[in-house]
Amino acid sequence: MEVSKSDALEIRVSDDVVLVRQAVRKWAIELGFSLVDQTKIITAASELARNTIDYGEGGTVRLESLIDGFRKGLRLIFLDNGPGIADIELALTDGYTSGKGLGLGLSGARRLMSDFRIESRVGDGTRVEITRWK
Amino acid sequence: MSGSKTTDLAEILSKHEKGLLDDWLGELIVEAKAGRGTLRENELRDQCREFLNLLLGAAKAGDFTNLQSKAWTPVREMLANLSRSRGLQGYSPSETATFVFSLKKPIFARIRQEFADDARSLAETTWAATELLDGLGLFTTEVHQKAREEVITRQQQEMLELSTPVVKLWEGILALPMIGTLDSARTQIVMESLLQKIVETGSGLAIIDITGVPTVDTLTAQYLLKTVTAARLMGAECIISGIRPQIAQTIVHLGVELTGIVTKATLADAFAVALDRVGRTVTRKAARS
């Protein structure tokens, strides 16, 4: 598997979520994802970007175009140095939120993508990696 | 001591005004040709002459250390206008600041000429000139940036107004066509204007059309749910229309429950439902004989 293109964006204020969505849309179109897939990836990116601001005190997202043999994919890595998540299982439970949202963002993002990996250490920050294969 | 050096600088400016203007203009024209070169030479000459004139006036009044003082107001105003107009013409901040910075070379040359055998005065006067022009150059950059920010703020305001028309489709039926991103600031206004309009018109039905909303994530869904609930509390039912296939699939995967809310694929479908609820039907006119 090789990374054919990559870029990083800052996520600091809520307007940055819009910029992340726009960038992801552009990349997804370039890779030839269908409209449904584009919308899924963009929505997942939107959820995680907002989490990065609301719960991670801001961070970055790394976009990567992947080529693995015949298949192509788009990988997004969200990084923050916020307080971290103590109980990842709980955070991934539908309807659970430590804030004021619907509690579906993280679990929803997992369902919208092909691969989902989350690593978090309390006091250290959180890293969420999502990939969608075409 | 610095007072005496600034007096020296004022004298040099006054003594060499004509020569400085020509040299400076020469510098600017070279720069302009290297760049976009859209500024007309006459216009540039007028600007340079005016600036030198004002600079001289302010320099004679003394105080070089405080550019915020009253003596410098005309110079600051002139630079602010120049910077604003160039900003609007699409010049970059550094291109704008070059207007001031390019005056350094001609002034330094004159200072060198005047104090050829006085190293100390040369250094001190040069320093005074540098400080002054740096201050003025940075000022143009600040104004430039401020002008840009004003444009951005204005556009944001316009966007807010643009996106919130509540229209009446029929007696008792309102429609809210939403366009663009639903973030907190905008949704707040949209929600308020819809609820307000429900009261004003006494409507019992409101159609929220999201055809123009590119992404419906959990936050957007939450806003929609809140709006529907608030309308319901006021005795009005909401119908959400414009749910395209890709949005429907995404909502399902997200796990957002829209049960209890009437949703339709198109505004036309929603309107048909609404008309039915208020007891109206649309019929074809009888064909003319």
Coordinates of C-alpha atoms in Angstrom, one line a residue:
Chain A
M1 CA 0.0 0.0 0.0
E2 CA 1.4 3.4 -0.9
V3 CA 0.4 6.9 -0.1
S4 CA 0.1 8.8 -3.4
K5 CA -0.7 12.2 -2.0
S6 CA -1.0 13.7 1.4
D7 CA -1.8 17.0 3.1
A8 CA -2.5 18.3 6.6
L9 CA -5.0 20.9 7.8
E10 CA -5.4 22.7 11.1
I11 CA -8.6 22.4 13.0
R12 CA -8.8 25.2 15.5
V13 CA -12.2 27.1 15.2
S14 CA -15.6 25.9 14.0
D15 CA -15.1 27.5 10.6
D16 CA -12.3 25.0 10.1
V17 CA -14.8 22.2 10.1
V18 CA -16.2 23.7 6.9
L19 CA -12.8 23.8 5.3
V20 CA -12.1 20.2 6.3
R21 CA -15.4 19.1 4.6
Q22 CA -14.5 21.1 1.5
A23 CA -11.0 19.6 1.3
V24 CA -12.3 16.0 1.9
R25 CA -15.0 16.6 -0.8
K26 CA -12.4 17.7 -3.3
W27 CA -10.1 14.7 -2.5
A28 CA -13.0 12.2 -2.6
I29 CA -14.1 13.5 -6.0
E30 CA -10.5 13.3 -7.3
L31 CA -10.4 9.7 -6.3
G32 CA -13.6 9.0 -8.1
F33 CA -15.8 8.0 -5.2
S34 CA -19.5 7.8 -5.9
L35 CA -21.8 10.5 -4.6
V36 CA -23.1 8.3 -1.7
D37 CA -19.5 7.4 -0.7
Q38 CA -18.4 11.0 -0.9
T39 CA -21.2 12.1 1.3
K40 CA -20.4 9.3 3.8
I41 CA -16.7 10.3 4.0
I42 CA -17.5 14.0 4.3
T43 CA -20.0 13.4 7.0
A44 CA -17.6 11.2 9.0
A45 CA -14.9 13.9 8.6
S46 CA -17.3 16.5 9.7
E47 CA -18.1 14.5 12.9
L48 CA -14.5 13.9 13.8
A49 CA -13.4 17.4 13.0
R50 CA -16.0 18.8 15.3
N51 CA -15.0 16.3 18.0
T52 CA -11.4 17.5 17.6
I53 CA -12.5 21.1 18.4
D54 CA -15.2 20.3 21.0
Y55 CA -13.5 17.6 23.0
G56 CA -9.8 17.7 21.8
E57 CA -9.2 21.4 22.2
G58 CA -8.2 21.6 18.5
G59 CA -5.8 19.7 16.5
T60 CA -5.0 18.6 12.9
V61 CA -6.2 16.3 10.2
R62 CA -4.0 14.5 7.8
L63 CA -5.5 13.5 4.4
E64 CA -3.9 10.7 2.4
S65 CA -4.8 9.2 -1.0
L66 CA -4.0 5.5 -0.9
I67 CA -3.2 3.0 -3.6
D68 CA -3.3 -0.7 -2.7
G69 CA -2.9 -2.8 -5.8
F70 CA -6.0 -2.1 -7.8
R71 CA -8.0 -0.4 -5.1
K72 CA -7.9 3.2 -4.1
G73 CA -8.8 4.8 -0.8
L74 CA -8.9 7.9 1.2
R75 CA -7.5 7.9 4.7
L76 CA -8.1 10.7 7.3
I77 CA -6.1 10.9 10.5
F78 CA -7.4 13.3 13.2
L79 CA -4.9 14.2 15.9
D80 CA -5.4 16.3 19.0
N81 CA -3.5 16.9 22.2
G82 CA -6.6 17.3 24.3
P83 CA -7.6 15.5 27.5
G84 CA -8.0 12.1 25.8
I85 CA -10.8 9.6 26.2
A86 CA -10.8 7.5 29.4
D87 CA -13.3 4.8 28.2
I88 CA -13.2 4.3 24.5
E89 CA -15.9 1.6 24.6
L90 CA -18.3 4.0 26.3
A91 CA -17.4 6.8 23.9
L92 CA -18.3 4.5 21.0
T93 CA -21.7 3.7 22.5
D94 CA -24.6 5.0 20.5
G95 CA -26.3 7.9 22.3
Y96 CA -23.5 8.4 24.8
T97 CA -22.1 11.9 25.0
S98 CA -20.0 13.8 27.5
G99 CA -21.1 17.1 25.8
K100 CA -24.4 18.3 24.4
G101 CA -24.6 16.4 21.1
L102 CA -26.6 13.4 20.0
G103 CA -23.8 11.0 21.0
L104 CA -23.7 9.5 17.5
G105 CA -20.7 11.3 16.0
L106 CA -17.9 8.8 16.8
S107 CA -20.0 5.6 16.4
G108 CA -21.6 7.0 13.3
A109 CA -18.2 7.8 11.8
R110 CA -17.2 4.2 12.4
R111 CA -20.3 2.9 10.6
L112 CA -19.7 5.3 7.7
M113 CA -16.2 4.2 6.9
S114 CA -14.5 1.0 5.9
D115 CA -11.8 1.1 8.5
F116 CA -11.8 2.8 11.9
R117 CA -9.0 3.0 14.5
I118 CA -9.0 5.0 17.6
E119 CA -6.2 5.5 20.1
S120 CA -6.4 7.7 23.1
R121 CA -4.4 8.3 26.3
V122 CA -5.8 10.3 29.1
G123 CA -4.0 13.6 29.4
D124 CA -2.2 13.0 26.1
G125 CA -4.7 13.3 23.3
T126 CA -6.6 11.3 20.8
R127 CA -5.8 9.8 17.4
V128 CA -8.6 8.7 15.1
E129 CA -7.8 7.1 11.8
I130 CA -10.5 6.4 9.3
T131 CA -10.3 4.9 5.8
R132 CA -12.8 4.4 3.0
W133 CA -11.9 2.0 0.2
K134 CA -13.4 2.4 -3.2
Chain B
M1 CA 20.1 63.6 21.2
S2 CA 17.7 61.7 19.1
G3 CA 15.8 64.9 18.9
S4 CA 18.7 66.5 17.0
K5 CA 19.0 63.6 14.7
T6 CA 15.4 63.7 13.7
T7 CA 15.8 67.5 13.1
D8 CA 18.7 66.5 10.8
L9 CA 16.4 64.1 9.0
A10 CA 13.7 66.7 8.6
E11 CA 16.3 69.1 7.1
I12 CA 17.5 66.5 4.7
L13 CA 14.0 65.7 3.6
S14 CA 13.2 69.3 3.1
K15 CA 16.5 70.1 1.3
H16 CA 16.3 67.2 -1.1
E17 CA 12.6 66.9 -1.6
K18 CA 12.7 67.2 -5.4
G19 CA 15.5 64.7 -5.8
L20 CA 14.0 62.2 -3.3
L21 CA 10.7 62.3 -5.2
D22 CA 12.4 61.5 -8.5
D23 CA 14.6 58.7 -7.1
W24 CA 11.7 57.2 -5.1
L25 CA 9.5 57.2 -8.1
G26 CA 12.2 55.5 -10.1
E27 CA 12.4 52.8 -7.5
L28 CA 8.6 52.3 -7.5
I29 CA 8.4 52.1 -11.3
V30 CA 11.0 49.4 -11.4
E31 CA 9.1 47.5 -8.7
A32 CA 5.7 48.1 -10.5
K33 CA 7.1 46.8 -13.8
A34 CA 8.5 43.7 -12.0
G35 CA 5.1 43.2 -10.4
R36 CA 1.7 43.7 -12.0
G37 CA 2.4 47.2 -13.2
T38 CA -1.3 48.3 -13.2
L39 CA -0.6 51.6 -11.4
R40 CA -0.5 54.6 -13.7
E41 CA 2.7 56.7 -13.4
N42 CA 0.8 60.0 -13.0
E43 CA -1.3 58.6 -10.2
L44 CA 1.8 57.2 -8.5
R45 CA 3.7 60.5 -8.9
D46 CA 0.8 62.3 -7.2
Q47 CA 0.7 59.8 -4.4
C48 CA 4.4 60.1 -3.8
R49 CA 4.4 63.8 -3.9
E50 CA 1.5 64.0 -1.4
F51 CA 3.2 61.5 0.9
L52 CA 6.5 63.3 0.9
N53 CA 4.8 66.6 1.5
L54 CA 2.9 65.2 4.5
L55 CA 5.9 63.4 5.8
L56 CA 7.9 66.6 5.7
G57 CA 5.1 68.5 7.5
A58 CA 5.0 65.9 10.2
A59 CA 8.8 65.6 10.4
K60 CA 9.1 69.4 11.0
A61 CA 6.8 69.1 13.9
G62 CA 9.3 66.8 15.6
D63 CA 8.3 63.7 17.5
F64 CA 9.5 60.7 15.4
T65 CA 9.1 58.1 18.1
N66 CA 5.4 58.3 18.4
L67 CA 3.6 57.8 15.1
Q68 CA 0.3 57.7 16.9
S69 CA 0.7 61.4 17.9
K70 CA -1.4 64.2 16.3
A71 CA 1.4 65.5 14.1
W72 CA 1.3 62.2 12.2
T73 CA -2.4 62.0 11.7
P74 CA -2.4 63.4 8.1
V75 CA 0.4 60.9 7.1
R76 CA -1.5 58.0 8.7
E77 CA -4.7 59.0 7.0
M78 CA -3.0 59.2 3.6
L79 CA -1.4 55.8 4.1
A80 CA -4.6 54.3 5.3
N81 CA -6.5 55.4 2.2
L82 CA -3.7 54.3 -0.1
S83 CA -3.5 50.9 1.6
R84 CA -7.3 50.4 1.5
S85 CA -7.6 51.3 -2.2
R86 CA -4.6 49.0 -3.1
G87 CA -6.0 46.2 -1.0
L88 CA -9.3 46.5 -2.9
Q89 CA -7.4 46.4 -6.2
G90 CA -5.9 43.1 -5.1
Y91 CA -2.4 44.1 -4.1
S92 CA -0.7 41.9 -1.5
P93 CA 0.3 43.4 1.9
S94 CA 4.0 43.3 0.9
E95 CA 3.3 45.0 -2.4
T96 CA 1.5 47.7 -0.5
A97 CA 4.2 48.1 2.1
T98 CA 6.8 48.4 -0.7
F99 CA 5.4 51.9 -1.3
V100 CA 6.9 53.0 1.9
F101 CA 9.9 50.8 2.1
S102 CA 11.2 51.8 -1.3
L103 CA 11.7 55.3 0.0
K104 CA 14.6 54.0 2.2
K105 CA 17.2 53.7 -0.5
P106 CA 16.8 57.4 -1.8
I107 CA 16.7 58.7 1.8
F108 CA 19.7 56.7 2.9
A109 CA 21.6 57.9 -0.2
R110 CA 20.9 61.5 0.8
I111 CA 21.9 60.9 4.4
R112 CA 25.2 59.4 3.3
Q113 CA 25.8 62.4 1.1
E114 CA 25.1 64.9 3.9
F115 CA 27.2 63.1 6.5
A116 CA 30.0 61.8 4.4
D117 CA 32.6 62.6 7.1
D118 CA 30.5 62.2 10.2
A119 CA 30.1 58.5 10.8
R120 CA 28.3 59.0 14.1
S121 CA 25.6 61.4 12.7
L122 CA 25.4 59.1 9.6
A123 CA 24.6 56.1 11.7
E124 CA 22.2 57.9 14.0
T125 CA 20.2 59.6 11.3
T126 CA 20.1 56.4 9.3
W127 CA 18.7 54.7 12.3
A128 CA 16.1 57.4 12.8
A129 CA 15.0 57.1 9.2
T130 CA 14.8 53.3 9.4
E131 CA 12.7 53.4 12.5
L132 CA 10.3 55.9 11.0
L133 CA 9.9 54.1 7.6
D134 CA 9.5 50.7 9.3
G135 CA 6.8 52.1 11.5
L136 CA 4.9 53.6 8.5
G137 CA 5.4 50.5 6.4
L138 CA 4.1 48.2 9.1
F139 CA 1.1 50.6 9.5
T140 CA 0.2 50.1 5.8
T141 CA 0.2 46.3 6.4
E142 CA -2.0 46.6 9.4
V143 CA -4.5 48.7 7.5
H144 CA -4.4 46.3 4.6
Q145 CA -5.2 43.4 6.9
K146 CA -7.9 45.3 8.7
A147 CA -9.6 46.2 5.3
R148 CA -9.5 42.5 4.3
E149 CA -11.0 41.5 7.7
E150 CA -13.8 44.0 7.2
V151 CA -14.6 42.5 3.8
I152 CA -14.7 39.0 5.4
T153 CA -16.9 40.2 8.2
R154 CA -19.3 41.9 5.8
Q155 CA -19.5 38.8 3.6
Q156 CA -20.3 36.6 6.7
Q157 CA -23.1 39.0 7.6
E158 CA -24.5 38.9 4.1
M159 CA -24.4 35.1 4.2
L160 CA -26.4 35.1 7.4
E161 CA -29.1 37.3 5.8
L162 CA -29.0 35.5 2.5
S163 CA -29.8 32.1 4.0
T164 CA -32.9 32.8 6.1
P165 CA -36.0 33.6 4.0
V166 CA -39.2 32.1 5.3
V167 CA -41.7 32.1 2.5
K168 CA -45.5 31.6 2.6
L169 CA -46.6 28.9 0.2
W170 CA -50.3 28.9 1.1
E171 CA -52.6 30.1 3.8
G172 CA -51.2 28.3 6.8
I173 CA -48.2 26.7 5.1
L174 CA -44.7 28.1 5.4
A175 CA -41.5 27.0 3.7
L176 CA -37.9 27.4 4.8
P177 CA -35.5 26.6 2.0
M178 CA -32.1 26.1 3.7
I179 CA -28.9 26.6 1.7
G180 CA -25.3 25.9 2.6
T181 CA -23.7 25.0 5.9
L182 CA -25.8 24.7 9.0
D183 CA -23.5 25.8 11.7
S184 CA -24.6 27.2 15.0
A185 CA -24.7 30.9 14.2
R186 CA -26.8 30.5 11.1
T187 CA -29.1 27.8 12.4
Q188 CA -29.9 30.0 15.4
I189 CA -31.1 32.8 13.1
V190 CA -32.9 30.4 10.8
M191 CA -34.7 28.8 13.7
E192 CA -35.7 32.1 15.2
S193 CA -37.0 33.5 12.0
L194 CA -39.1 30.4 11.3
L195 CA -40.7 30.4 14.8
Q196 CA -41.3 34.1 14.5
K197 CA -43.0 33.7 11.2
I198 CA -45.2 30.9 12.5
V199 CA -46.5 33.3 15.2
E200 CA -47.0 36.2 12.7
T201 CA -48.9 34.2 10.1
G202 CA -50.6 31.7 12.5
S203 CA -49.4 28.9 10.3
G204 CA -49.9 25.3 11.4
L205 CA -47.5 23.8 8.9
A206 CA -43.9 24.5 8.1
I207 CA -41.8 22.8 5.4
I208 CA -38.0 22.8 6.0
D209 CA -36.3 22.1 2.7
I210 CA -32.7 20.9 3.0
T211 CA -32.0 20.3 -0.7
G212 CA -29.4 23.0 -0.6
V213 CA -27.6 21.6 2.5
P214 CA -24.6 19.6 1.3
T215 CA -23.9 17.6 4.5
V216 CA -26.2 16.5 7.2
D217 CA -24.1 15.4 10.2
T218 CA -25.2 14.8 13.7
L219 CA -25.0 18.4 14.6
T220 CA -27.2 19.4 11.7
A221 CA -29.6 16.7 12.5
Q222 CA -29.7 17.9 16.1
Y223 CA -30.5 21.4 15.0
L224 CA -33.3 20.1 12.7
L225 CA -34.7 18.1 15.6
K226 CA -34.7 21.0 17.9
T227 CA -36.4 23.3 15.4
V228 CA -39.1 20.7 14.8
T229 CA -39.6 20.3 18.5
A230 CA -39.8 24.0 19.1
A231 CA -42.3 24.4 16.3
R232 CA -44.3 21.6 17.7
L233 CA -44.5 23.3 21.1
M234 CA -46.0 26.2 19.3
G235 CA -48.6 24.0 17.8
A236 CA -47.1 23.8 14.3
E237 CA -46.0 20.6 12.5
C238 CA -42.9 20.5 10.4
I239 CA -42.2 18.5 7.3
I240 CA -38.6 18.0 6.3
S241 CA -38.1 17.8 2.5
G242 CA -35.1 17.6 0.1
I243 CA -33.7 14.4 1.6
R244 CA -31.6 13.0 -1.3
P245 CA -30.5 9.4 -1.5
Q246 CA -27.0 10.0 -0.3
I247 CA -28.2 12.0 2.6
A248 CA -30.8 9.3 3.5
Q249 CA -28.1 6.6 3.5
T250 CA -25.7 8.7 5.6
I251 CA -28.4 9.5 8.2
V252 CA -29.1 5.8 8.5
H253 CA -25.5 4.9 9.1
L254 CA -25.1 7.7 11.5
G255 CA -27.9 6.2 13.5
V256 CA -29.9 9.4 13.7
E257 CA -33.6 8.8 14.4
L258 CA -36.0 11.0 12.6
T259 CA -39.0 8.9 13.7
G260 CA -42.1 11.0 14.3
I261 CA -41.1 13.6 11.8
V262 CA -42.7 13.6 8.3
T263 CA -39.9 13.6 5.7
K264 CA -40.2 13.8 1.9
A265 CA -37.7 13.5 -0.9
T266 CA -38.8 16.7 -2.7
L267 CA -40.4 20.0 -1.8
A268 CA -43.2 19.2 -4.2
D269 CA -44.1 16.0 -2.3
A270 CA -44.0 17.9 1.0
F271 CA -46.2 20.6 -0.4
A272 CA -48.7 18.0 -1.5
V273 CA -48.8 16.5 2.0
A274 CA -49.2 20.0 3.5
L275 CA -52.1 20.9 1.1
D276 CA -53.8 17.7 2.0
R277 CA -53.5 18.5 5.7
V278 CA -55.1 21.9 5.3
G279 CA -57.9 20.3 3.3
R280 CA -57.0 21.5 -0.2
T281 CA -56.5 19.7 -3.4
V282 CA -54.9 20.8 -6.7
T283 CA -57.0 19.9 -9.7
R284 CA -56.5 20.4 -13.4
K285 CA -58.5 23.2 -15.0
A286 CA -61.3 21.9 -17.2
A287 CA -60.1 21.9 -20.8
R288 CA -61.4 24.8 -22.8
S289 CA -63.9 23.8 -25.4

